[in-house]
CSV table of C-alpha atoms in Angstrom, one decimal:
chain,number,residue,atom,x,y,z
A,1,MET,CA,-0.1,0.2,0.0
A,2,SER,CA,1.5,3.6,-0.9
A,3,ILE,CA,1.9,5.9,1.6
A,4,LYS,CA,-0.6,8.4,-0.3
A,5,SER,CA,-3.3,5.9,0.3
A,6,LYS,CA,-6.5,6.8,2.2
A,7,ILE,CA,-8.6,3.5,3.6
A,8,ILE,CA,-11.9,4.1,3.4
A,9,ASN,CA,-14.3,1.9,5.0
A,10,VAL,CA,-17.9,1.3,3.0
A,11,GLY,CA,-20.0,0.5,6.5
A,12,ILE,CA,-22.9,-2.2,6.5
A,13,ALA,CA,-25.8,-0.8,3.9
A,14,ASP,CA,-23.5,1.7,2.7
A,15,ILE,CA,-22.0,2.7,-0.8
A,16,LYS,CA,-18.6,4.5,-1.5
A,17,VAL,CA,-16.5,5.4,-4.4
A,18,GLY,CA,-12.6,5.7,-5.0
A,19,LYS,CA,-9.9,6.3,-7.3
A,20,ASP,CA,-6.3,6.4,-8.0
A,21,THR,CA,-4.5,5.3,-4.7
A,22,ASP,CA,-7.8,4.9,-2.6
A,23,VAL,CA,-8.5,2.0,-0.8
A,24,LEU,CA,-12.0,0.6,-0.1
A,25,ARG,CA,-12.7,-1.9,3.0
A,26,THR,CA,-15.7,-3.8,4.0
A,27,THR,CA,-16.6,-6.7,6.0
A,28,LEU,CA,-19.2,-8.9,4.8
A,29,GLY,CA,-21.1,-12.0,6.8
A,30,SER,CA,-24.5,-12.6,5.0
A,31,CYS,CA,-24.3,-9.1,3.4
A,32,ILE,CA,-22.7,-8.7,-0.2
A,33,GLY,CA,-19.9,-6.8,-1.5
A,34,ILE,CA,-20.4,-5.4,-5.2
A,35,VAL,CA,-17.6,-4.1,-6.5
A,36,LEU,CA,-17.7,-2.6,-9.8
A,37,TYR,CA,-14.2,-1.1,-11.4
A,38,ASP,CA,-13.0,0.6,-14.1
A,39,PRO,CA,-9.3,0.1,-14.9
A,40,ASP,CA,-8.4,2.6,-17.6
A,41,GLN,CA,-9.6,5.2,-15.0
A,42,LYS,CA,-8.5,3.8,-11.8
A,43,ILE,CA,-12.3,4.3,-10.3
A,44,GLY,CA,-13.7,2.0,-8.2
A,45,ALA,CA,-16.8,1.3,-5.6
A,46,ILE,CA,-18.2,-1.1,-3.3
A,47,SER,CA,-22.0,-1.2,-2.1
A,48,HIS,CA,-22.7,-3.2,0.8
A,49,ILE,CA,-26.2,-4.7,0.7
A,50,MET,CA,-27.9,-6.6,3.5
A,51,LEU,CA,-30.9,-7.7,1.9
A,52,ALA,CA,-32.3,-8.2,-2.2
A,53,LYS,CA,-35.3,-6.5,-1.4
A,54,ASP,CA,-37.6,-4.3,1.4
A,55,PRO,CA,-39.5,-6.9,3.1
A,56,THR,CA,-41.9,-4.1,4.4
A,57,GLY,CA,-41.6,-1.9,1.3
A,58,LYS,CA,-41.5,1.1,4.2
A,59,ASP,CA,-37.9,1.1,5.2
A,60,MET,CA,-36.1,1.5,1.6
A,61,SER,CA,-37.1,5.1,0.7
A,62,LYS,CA,-35.4,6.0,4.2
A,63,PHE,CA,-32.7,3.4,3.6
A,64,PRO,CA,-32.1,2.8,-0.2
A,65,HIS,CA,-28.2,1.8,0.3
A,66,LYS,CA,-29.5,-1.2,2.4
A,67,TYR,CA,-31.3,-2.8,-0.1
A,68,GLY,CA,-30.1,-4.7,-3.5
A,69,GLU,CA,-33.3,-3.2,-5.7
A,70,THR,CA,-32.4,0.4,-4.7
A,71,ALA,CA,-28.5,0.1,-4.0
A,72,LEU,CA,-28.0,-0.9,-7.3
A,73,PRO,CA,-29.4,1.5,-9.8
A,74,ILE,CA,-27.1,4.1,-7.4
A,75,LEU,CA,-24.4,2.8,-7.4
A,76,ILE,CA,-24.2,2.8,-11.1
A,77,ASP,CA,-25.0,6.3,-10.8
A,78,MET,CA,-22.4,7.1,-8.3
A,79,MET,CA,-19.4,5.5,-10.8
A,80,LYS,CA,-21.1,7.6,-13.8
A,81,LYS,CA,-20.8,10.6,-12.2
A,82,GLU,CA,-17.4,10.0,-11.2
A,83,GLY,CA,-16.8,9.6,-14.9
A,84,SER,CA,-17.3,5.7,-15.7
A,85,ASN,CA,-20.4,4.5,-17.6
A,86,ILE,CA,-21.6,1.1,-18.3
A,87,GLY,CA,-19.3,-0.9,-20.7
A,88,GLN,CA,-16.2,0.3,-18.8
A,89,PHE,CA,-16.6,-1.5,-15.4
A,90,SER,CA,-17.0,-4.7,-14.8
A,91,CYS,CA,-18.1,-6.3,-11.5
A,92,ARG,CA,-17.4,-8.8,-9.2
A,93,ILE,CA,-18.8,-10.1,-5.8
A,94,PHE,CA,-18.3,-11.5,-2.5
A,95,GLY,CA,-20.1,-12.5,0.7
A,96,GLY,CA,-23.2,-13.9,0.8
A,97,ALA,CA,-22.8,-16.7,3.7
A,98,SER,CA,-25.3,-18.5,4.9
A,99,MET,CA,-26.3,-18.5,8.2
A,100,PHE,CA,-29.3,-18.8,10.6
A,101,LYS,CA,-29.4,-22.9,10.9
A,102,GLY,CA,-32.1,-24.0,12.9
A,103,ILE,CA,-34.4,-21.3,12.0
A,104,ASN,CA,-37.4,-22.4,9.7
A,105,SER,CA,-38.2,-19.3,8.2
A,106,GLN,CA,-37.1,-19.3,4.6
A,107,PHE,CA,-36.9,-15.5,4.5
A,108,LEU,CA,-33.8,-15.7,6.7
A,109,GLN,CA,-32.1,-18.9,5.6
A,110,ASN,CA,-32.3,-17.6,2.4
A,111,ILE,CA,-30.6,-14.0,2.5
A,112,GLY,CA,-27.4,-15.0,1.2
A,113,GLU,CA,-28.8,-16.8,-1.8
A,114,GLN,CA,-31.2,-13.8,-2.7
A,115,ASN,CA,-28.7,-11.0,-2.5
A,116,ILE,CA,-26.4,-13.4,-5.1
A,117,LEU,CA,-29.4,-13.6,-7.2
A,118,ILE,CA,-30.7,-10.2,-7.1
A,119,VAL,CA,-27.0,-8.9,-8.1
A,120,ARG,CA,-26.5,-11.6,-10.8
A,121,LYS,CA,-30.1,-10.1,-12.4
A,122,PHE,CA,-29.1,-7.0,-12.4
A,123,MET,CA,-25.3,-7.0,-13.7
A,124,GLU,CA,-27.1,-9.2,-16.6
A,125,GLU,CA,-29.8,-7.0,-17.3
A,126,LYS,CA,-27.6,-4.0,-17.3
A,127,LYS,CA,-24.9,-6.3,-19.5
A,128,ILE,CA,-22.3,-5.5,-17.0
A,129,PRO,CA,-20.0,-8.9,-16.7
A,130,ILE,CA,-19.2,-10.5,-13.7
A,131,ILE,CA,-15.8,-11.5,-13.6
A,132,VAL,CA,-15.3,-13.3,-10.5
A,133,GLU,CA,-17.4,-14.2,-7.5
A,134,ASP,CA,-16.4,-15.5,-4.0
A,135,VAL,CA,-19.9,-16.2,-2.3
A,136,ALA,CA,-21.6,-18.6,-0.2
A,137,GLY,CA,-20.3,-20.8,2.9
A,138,ASN,CA,-20.2,-19.8,6.2
A,139,GLU,CA,-17.2,-17.7,6.4
A,140,GLY,CA,-16.9,-13.9,7.1
A,141,ARG,CA,-15.0,-12.2,4.3
A,142,THR,CA,-12.7,-8.8,4.4
A,143,ILE,CA,-12.2,-7.3,1.0
A,144,SER,CA,-10.3,-4.4,-0.1
A,145,LEU,CA,-10.8,-2.8,-3.2
A,146,TYR,CA,-7.1,-1.1,-4.3
A,147,CYS,CA,-8.1,1.6,-6.8
A,148,ASP,CA,-4.7,1.8,-8.1
A,149,ASP,CA,-4.6,-1.6,-10.2
A,150,GLY,CA,-8.1,-2.8,-9.0
A,151,ARG,CA,-6.9,-6.0,-7.2
A,152,VAL,CA,-8.6,-7.4,-4.0
A,153,LEU,CA,-7.0,-8.4,-1.2
A,154,LEU,CA,-9.5,-11.1,0.1
A,155,LYS,CA,-9.3,-12.0,4.1
A,156,LYS,CA,-11.5,-15.2,5.1
A,157,ALA,CA,-10.8,-18.2,7.1
A,158,GLY,CA,-7.8,-17.3,8.2
A,159,MET,CA,-6.7,-17.1,4.2
A,160,GLU,CA,-5.3,-13.6,2.6
A,161,LYS,CA,-5.0,-13.4,-1.1
A,162,TYR,CA,-4.9,-11.0,-3.6
A,163,LEU,CA,-7.0,-11.2,-6.9
A,164,TYR,CA,-6.0,-9.6,-9.8
A,165,LYS,CA,-8.4,-10.1,-12.4
A,166,VAL,CA,-9.9,-6.9,-13.1
A,167,ARG,CA,-11.5,-7.5,-17.0
B,1,MET,CA,-1.7,-28.1,22.3
B,2,LEU,CA,-0.7,-24.5,24.0
B,3,LYS,CA,-2.7,-25.0,27.5
B,4,SER,CA,0.2,-24.7,29.9
B,5,LYS,CA,0.9,-21.6,28.1
B,6,VAL,CA,-2.1,-20.1,28.2
B,7,ASP,CA,-2.7,-21.2,32.2
B,8,GLU,CA,0.6,-19.5,32.8
B,9,VAL,CA,-0.5,-16.1,31.5
B,10,LEU,CA,-4.2,-17.0,32.8
B,11,GLN,CA,-2.1,-16.9,36.2
B,12,ASP,CA,0.0,-13.9,35.9
B,13,VAL,CA,-1.8,-10.6,36.4
B,14,ASN,CA,0.8,-8.8,34.8
B,15,LYS,CA,0.3,-10.3,31.4
B,16,LEU,CA,-3.3,-10.0,31.4
B,17,PRO,CA,-5.5,-7.1,30.1
B,18,ALA,CA,-5.7,-4.8,33.1
B,19,ILE,CA,-8.8,-2.6,34.3
B,20,SER,CA,-8.3,0.3,36.7
B,21,SER,CA,-8.5,0.2,40.2
B,22,VAL,CA,-11.4,2.6,40.3
B,23,VAL,CA,-13.6,0.8,38.0
B,24,SER,CA,-12.9,-2.1,40.6
B,25,LYS,CA,-13.6,-0.3,43.3
B,26,VAL,CA,-16.8,1.4,41.6
B,27,LEU,CA,-18.1,-2.1,40.8
B,28,GLU,CA,-17.2,-3.4,44.4
B,29,LYS,CA,-19.2,0.2,45.5
B,30,LEU,CA,-22.2,-0.9,43.2
B,31,GLN,CA,-22.8,-4.0,44.7
B,32,LYS,CA,-23.6,-3.1,48.3
B,33,PRO,CA,-27.1,-1.8,48.6
B,34,ASP,CA,-26.6,1.6,50.5
B,35,VAL,CA,-24.4,2.8,48.1
B,36,ASN,CA,-23.5,6.7,48.6
B,37,ILE,CA,-23.9,9.5,45.7
B,38,ALA,CA,-21.2,11.8,47.2
B,39,ASP,CA,-18.7,8.5,47.8
B,40,LEU,CA,-19.2,7.1,44.4
B,41,ALA,CA,-18.3,10.2,42.8
B,42,GLN,CA,-15.1,10.8,44.7
B,43,GLU,CA,-13.9,7.4,43.6
B,44,ILE,CA,-14.6,8.3,40.0
B,45,SER,CA,-13.0,11.4,40.1
B,46,LYS,CA,-9.7,9.7,41.1
B,47,ASP,CA,-9.3,8.4,37.3
B,48,PRO,CA,-9.0,12.0,35.0
B,49,ALA,CA,-9.6,9.8,32.0
B,50,ILE,CA,-12.6,8.2,33.4
B,51,THR,CA,-14.0,11.4,34.7
B,52,ALA,CA,-13.7,13.1,31.5
B,53,ASN,CA,-15.1,10.6,29.7
B,54,VAL,CA,-18.6,10.3,32.1
B,55,ILE,CA,-18.8,14.3,31.7
B,56,LYS,CA,-18.4,14.1,28.0
B,57,LEU,CA,-20.8,11.0,27.4
B,58,SER,CA,-23.3,12.3,29.9
B,59,ASN,CA,-23.8,15.2,27.8
B,60,SER,CA,-23.9,13.2,24.6
B,61,ALA,CA,-27.0,12.8,22.4
B,62,TYR,CA,-27.1,8.8,23.2
B,63,TYR,CA,-27.5,9.7,27.3
B,64,ARG,CA,-29.8,12.5,26.3
B,65,ALA,CA,-29.2,14.2,29.7
B,66,SER,CA,-31.8,17.2,30.7
B,67,LYS,CA,-29.1,19.5,31.4
B,68,PRO,CA,-25.8,20.2,30.9
B,69,ILE,CA,-23.4,18.1,33.0
B,70,ARG,CA,-20.4,19.6,34.6
B,71,THR,CA,-19.1,17.5,37.2
B,72,VAL,CA,-19.5,13.1,38.0
B,73,GLN,CA,-22.5,14.1,41.2
B,74,GLU,CA,-24.0,15.8,38.5
B,75,ALA,CA,-24.1,12.8,36.1
B,76,LEU,CA,-25.3,10.6,39.1
B,77,MET,CA,-28.0,13.0,40.4
B,78,THR,CA,-29.3,13.4,36.5
B,79,LEU,CA,-28.8,10.1,34.7
B,80,GLY,CA,-28.9,8.0,38.0
B,81,ILE,CA,-26.3,5.1,39.0
B,82,LYS,CA,-26.5,2.7,36.9
B,83,THR,CA,-26.1,4.6,33.6
B,84,VAL,CA,-22.9,6.2,35.2
B,85,LYS,CA,-22.1,2.7,36.0
B,86,GLU,CA,-22.2,1.4,32.5
B,87,ILE,CA,-20.7,4.8,30.8
B,88,VAL,CA,-17.4,4.0,33.6
B,89,LEU,CA,-17.8,0.2,32.2
B,90,LEU,CA,-18.0,1.8,28.9
B,91,THR,CA,-14.5,3.5,29.2
B,92,ALA,CA,-12.9,0.6,30.4
B,93,ALA,CA,-13.9,-1.8,28.0
B,94,LYS,CA,-12.9,0.6,25.3
B,95,GLY,CA,-9.3,0.6,26.7
B,96,ILE,CA,-8.9,-3.3,26.6
B,97,LEU,CA,-11.2,-4.0,23.6
B,98,ALA,CA,-9.9,-1.8,21.0
B,99,GLN,CA,-6.7,-3.7,19.5
B,100,ASP,CA,-6.5,-4.9,16.6
B,101,LEU,CA,-6.5,-9.3,16.6
B,102,ASN,CA,-4.6,-10.1,13.5
B,103,SER,CA,-4.8,-13.6,14.2
B,104,TYR,CA,-8.7,-13.6,14.4
B,105,GLN,CA,-8.6,-11.3,11.4
B,106,LEU,CA,-10.1,-8.7,13.6
B,107,GLU,CA,-9.2,-5.1,13.5
B,108,ALA,CA,-9.8,-2.8,16.4
B,109,ALA,CA,-12.7,-0.3,15.4
B,110,GLN,CA,-14.6,-4.3,14.2
B,111,LEU,CA,-14.3,-5.4,17.6
B,112,TRP,CA,-15.1,-1.8,18.9
B,113,THR,CA,-18.3,-1.4,16.9
B,114,ALA,CA,-19.2,-5.1,17.1
B,115,SER,CA,-19.2,-5.3,20.8
B,116,LEU,CA,-21.0,-2.1,21.4
B,117,LEU,CA,-24.0,-3.1,18.7
B,118,VAL,CA,-24.0,-6.8,20.8
B,119,ALA,CA,-24.5,-4.5,23.8
B,120,GLU,CA,-27.2,-2.2,22.1
B,121,LEU,CA,-28.8,-5.0,20.5
B,122,SER,CA,-29.0,-6.8,23.9
B,123,SER,CA,-31.1,-4.1,25.7
B,124,LYS,CA,-33.2,-3.2,22.7
B,125,ILE,CA,-34.6,-6.7,22.8
B,126,VAL,CA,-35.0,-7.0,26.5
B,127,GLN,CA,-37.2,-4.0,26.2
B,128,HIS,CA,-38.8,-5.2,23.0
B,129,LYS,CA,-39.7,-8.7,24.4
B,130,LYS,CA,-40.5,-6.8,27.8
B,131,LEU,CA,-38.3,-9.2,29.7
B,132,LYS,CA,-37.6,-9.3,33.0
B,133,ILE,CA,-34.0,-8.0,33.2
B,134,ASP,CA,-32.2,-4.8,33.8
B,135,LYS,CA,-31.8,-3.3,30.1
B,136,ASP,CA,-28.1,-1.7,31.6
B,137,LEU,CA,-27.1,-5.0,32.7
B,138,ALA,CA,-28.1,-6.5,29.4
B,139,PHE,CA,-26.0,-3.7,27.6
B,140,THR,CA,-22.9,-4.4,29.8
B,141,SER,CA,-23.0,-8.2,29.3
B,142,GLY,CA,-23.4,-7.6,25.5
B,143,LEU,CA,-20.4,-5.1,25.9
B,144,LEU,CA,-18.0,-8.0,27.5
B,145,CYS,CA,-18.2,-11.0,25.8
B,146,SER,CA,-15.2,-10.8,23.1
B,147,VAL,CA,-12.6,-9.9,25.7
B,148,GLY,CA,-11.1,-13.5,26.3
B,149,LYS,CA,-10.3,-13.3,22.4
B,150,ILE,CA,-7.4,-10.6,23.7
B,151,VAL,CA,-5.9,-13.2,25.5
B,152,LEU,CA,-5.9,-16.4,22.8
B,153,ALA,CA,-5.1,-13.9,19.9
B,154,GLN,CA,-1.5,-14.0,21.5
B,155,PHE,CA,-1.0,-17.3,21.3
B,156,PHE,CA,-2.3,-18.0,17.4
B,157,SER,CA,1.1,-17.9,15.4
B,158,PRO,CA,2.4,-21.6,16.3
B,159,VAL,CA,-0.5,-23.8,15.5
B,160,MET,CA,-1.7,-21.0,12.8
B,161,MET,CA,-1.0,-23.7,9.7
B,162,GLN,CA,-2.9,-26.3,11.4
B,163,LEU,CA,-5.7,-24.4,12.7
B,164,LYS,CA,-6.4,-23.2,9.0
B,165,ALA,CA,-6.0,-26.4,7.7
B,166,ASP,CA,-9.0,-27.7,10.2
B,167,LEU,CA,-10.9,-24.8,9.8
B,168,LYS,CA,-11.0,-25.9,6.2
B,169,ASN,CA,-13.0,-29.1,7.0
B,170,ASN,CA,-14.7,-27.7,10.3
B,171,GLN,CA,-18.2,-28.2,10.5
B,172,GLU,CA,-18.2,-27.3,14.5
B,173,PRO,CA,-18.7,-24.1,15.8
B,174,PHE,CA,-15.0,-22.3,16.2
B,175,PRO,CA,-14.9,-22.6,19.9
B,176,THR,CA,-14.3,-25.9,19.4
B,177,LEU,CA,-11.4,-25.3,17.6
B,178,GLU,CA,-10.0,-22.8,20.3
B,179,LYS,CA,-10.4,-25.4,22.9
B,180,LYS,CA,-8.3,-28.0,20.6
B,181,TYR,CA,-5.7,-25.7,20.1
B,182,PHE,CA,-5.5,-23.8,23.3
B,183,GLY,CA,-6.9,-25.9,25.9
B,184,TYR,CA,-9.3,-23.2,26.1
B,185,THR,CA,-12.3,-21.5,24.7
B,186,HIS,CA,-12.5,-17.4,24.8
B,187,MET,CA,-15.9,-17.7,26.4
B,188,GLU,CA,-13.9,-19.3,29.8
B,189,VAL,CA,-10.9,-17.1,29.3
B,190,SER,CA,-13.7,-14.1,29.5
B,191,GLU,CA,-15.1,-16.0,32.8
B,192,THR,CA,-11.5,-15.9,34.2
B,193,LEU,CA,-11.1,-12.1,33.2
B,194,LEU,CA,-14.2,-11.1,34.8
B,195,LYS,CA,-13.5,-13.0,38.1
B,196,ARG,CA,-10.7,-11.5,38.2
B,197,TRP,CA,-12.1,-7.9,37.7
B,198,ASN,CA,-14.6,-8.8,40.6
B,199,PHE,CA,-17.4,-8.2,38.4
B,200,PRO,CA,-20.7,-9.7,39.5
B,201,VAL,CA,-21.6,-13.0,38.9
B,202,ASP,CA,-24.8,-12.6,36.3
B,203,LEU,CA,-21.9,-10.6,34.3
B,204,THR,CA,-19.7,-13.8,34.4
B,205,ASP,CA,-21.8,-15.9,33.7
B,206,VAL,CA,-23.2,-14.4,30.6
B,207,VAL,CA,-19.5,-14.1,29.1
B,208,ALA,CA,-18.9,-18.0,30.0
B,209,ASN,CA,-22.0,-19.1,27.8
B,210,TYR,CA,-23.0,-16.8,25.6
B,211,LEU,CA,-22.5,-19.1,22.5
B,212,THR,CA,-24.3,-22.0,24.5
B,213,PRO,CA,-26.8,-20.3,26.2
B,214,GLU,CA,-28.7,-23.7,27.6
B,215,ASN,CA,-25.7,-24.3,30.1
B,216,SER,CA,-26.1,-21.1,31.9
B,217,LYS,CA,-26.9,-21.6,35.4
B,218,VAL,CA,-27.0,-18.2,37.2
B,219,ASN,CA,-29.4,-16.1,34.5
B,220,PRO,CA,-30.1,-18.4,31.2
B,221,LEU,CA,-32.9,-15.3,30.4
B,222,LEU,CA,-30.0,-12.7,29.8
B,223,THR,CA,-27.5,-15.1,28.4
B,224,SER,CA,-29.8,-16.1,25.8
B,225,VAL,CA,-30.6,-12.5,24.9
B,226,VAL,CA,-26.8,-11.8,24.3
B,227,HIS,CA,-26.3,-15.0,22.5
B,228,ILE,CA,-29.3,-13.6,20.1
B,229,ALA,CA,-27.6,-10.4,19.8
B,230,SER,CA,-24.2,-11.6,19.4
B,231,ILE,CA,-25.4,-14.0,16.4
B,232,LEU,CA,-27.0,-11.4,15.0
B,233,ILE,CA,-24.3,-9.0,14.5
B,234,VAL,CA,-21.9,-11.7,13.4
B,235,VAL,CA,-24.2,-12.5,10.7
B,236,SER,CA,-24.5,-8.7,9.3
B,237,GLY,CA,-20.7,-9.3,9.3
B,238,ILE,CA,-19.9,-6.1,12.1
B,239,GLY,CA,-17.3,-8.0,14.3
B,240,ILE,CA,-17.0,-11.3,11.9
B,241,ASP,CA,-13.7,-12.8,12.7
B,242,ILE,CA,-11.7,-16.3,11.4
B,243,GLY,CA,-14.7,-18.5,12.8
B,244,GLY,CA,-17.0,-17.1,10.3
B,245,GLU,CA,-20.6,-18.0,10.9
B,246,SER,CA,-20.2,-21.2,12.4
B,247,VAL,CA,-22.1,-21.0,15.9
B,248,PRO,CA,-26.0,-21.7,15.5
B,249,ILE,CA,-28.6,-19.5,17.0
B,250,SER,CA,-30.1,-21.5,19.7
B,251,PRO,CA,-33.3,-22.7,19.9
B,252,PHE,CA,-33.1,-22.8,23.7
B,253,ALA,CA,-32.4,-18.8,23.6
B,254,LEU,CA,-35.5,-18.4,21.1
B,255,SER,CA,-37.8,-20.4,23.7
B,256,GLN,CA,-36.3,-18.6,26.5
B,257,THR,CA,-36.9,-15.4,24.9
B,258,GLY,CA,-39.8,-15.6,22.7
B,259,VAL,CA,-38.0,-13.9,20.0
B,260,THR,CA,-39.9,-15.1,17.0
B,261,ASP,CA,-38.3,-15.8,13.1
B,262,ALA,CA,-39.8,-12.6,12.5
B,263,ASP,CA,-38.3,-10.3,15.2
B,264,ILE,CA,-35.1,-12.0,14.1
B,265,GLU,CA,-35.9,-10.7,10.4
B,266,THR,CA,-36.5,-6.7,12.2
B,267,TYR,CA,-33.3,-6.6,14.4
B,268,PHE,CA,-31.2,-7.7,11.7
B,269,VAL,CA,-32.6,-5.1,8.9
B,270,HIS,CA,-32.3,-2.2,11.4
B,271,ILE,CA,-28.6,-3.1,12.6
B,272,PRO,CA,-27.5,-0.2,10.8
B,273,ASP,CA,-29.8,2.5,12.1
B,274,LEU,CA,-28.8,0.8,15.5
B,275,GLN,CA,-25.2,1.4,14.3
B,276,ALA,CA,-26.0,5.0,13.3
B,277,GLY,CA,-27.5,5.8,17.1
B,278,LEU,CA,-24.5,4.9,18.5
B,279,ALA,CA,-21.8,7.3,17.1
B,280,ASP,CA,-21.1,9.6,20.2
B,281,LEU,CA,-20.0,5.9,21.7
B,282,LEU,CA,-18.4,4.4,18.8
B,283,ASN,CA,-15.7,7.8,19.2
B,284,VAL,CA,-15.5,7.2,23.4
């Protein structure tokens, strides 16, 4: 990491954009981290969603970054605002661990899976390629996106590795 | 097995995380029924850092004092003894919990945020389900659950390779691996620490059993509340460590508390809102 690097923490139900020497970081359980990166302009973004859809329909207007259905269009808009349009960036997705063993609720058991599905569907509709997926299981993941070259440092279950694929 | 080395540390007061003698004395005084406010204020005022935090937090949006507070005595009179005790413990806990635990793959900010969230969610569950538990006690119990990890983290390096290999095929809760490699789970170490600090027995019982609430002997209801809160915070990814989501929610905890699947759904969705409300405490 260069001395100039600025670490930007992406909280739960949050979206952040960075460029050049910025490092975007988030930690995921059953939530999904959607990483967009434009390798030519060195612009990146992470959206950390909790659920695919708002189960009540009342919360998403107040907290749009919490739900895939409202967060994903905002994520694209934020990339556009920085000067990166669809066609210039690709997508990588992380997280979606499945938990809530011993609970009968379909909703709770399927949080991770539903999150993954909505991201795949959205990216397919927008013709944004998903080039890396590290999802499901029961591990926590910390991901750091280095905007200088788009590599992602993935930490999970005692392991750390860099993923360099950006196109 | 590193048990003998962990034993050595647990027996050596100088090697364990320390808690200010002022905090111990305040807790001791509070366990007596005839506690005197002036006496308590004098004790707290002996520690300048704690005094500063008590006054700062008493005036924060989180505690919503009805008038500006300038002294510990005013804090005790305006917010009450229980709330000031909570602030004193919070300050002490921050001093111990805000550190990087690299071997657990946990950063200081994450550990502190997660500890506070488990505390706050425990308190909210007590209120939401109208349980007969003091909400401040629930808060404090939730706050201290991870403290044992601080001691175990220093023993990871020698067993890291084997532990990682085991972790890959592991189907059991992570504390089972802690027990296998260190001879102790972090819950057992937390219990030892809290006893060393002279914390009351209902608190030591919760930290000792919060991942296995069915084993709680002193207060299974409180332990169940903290159990549910801690699992939900892990699932949200805040403070999730090397153990991942390996501990399922205990059906015992659900039946004790009456927490339903719908309640869990609501608590989970509102974790970010809960975190936003804790801004003052996160920056103690």
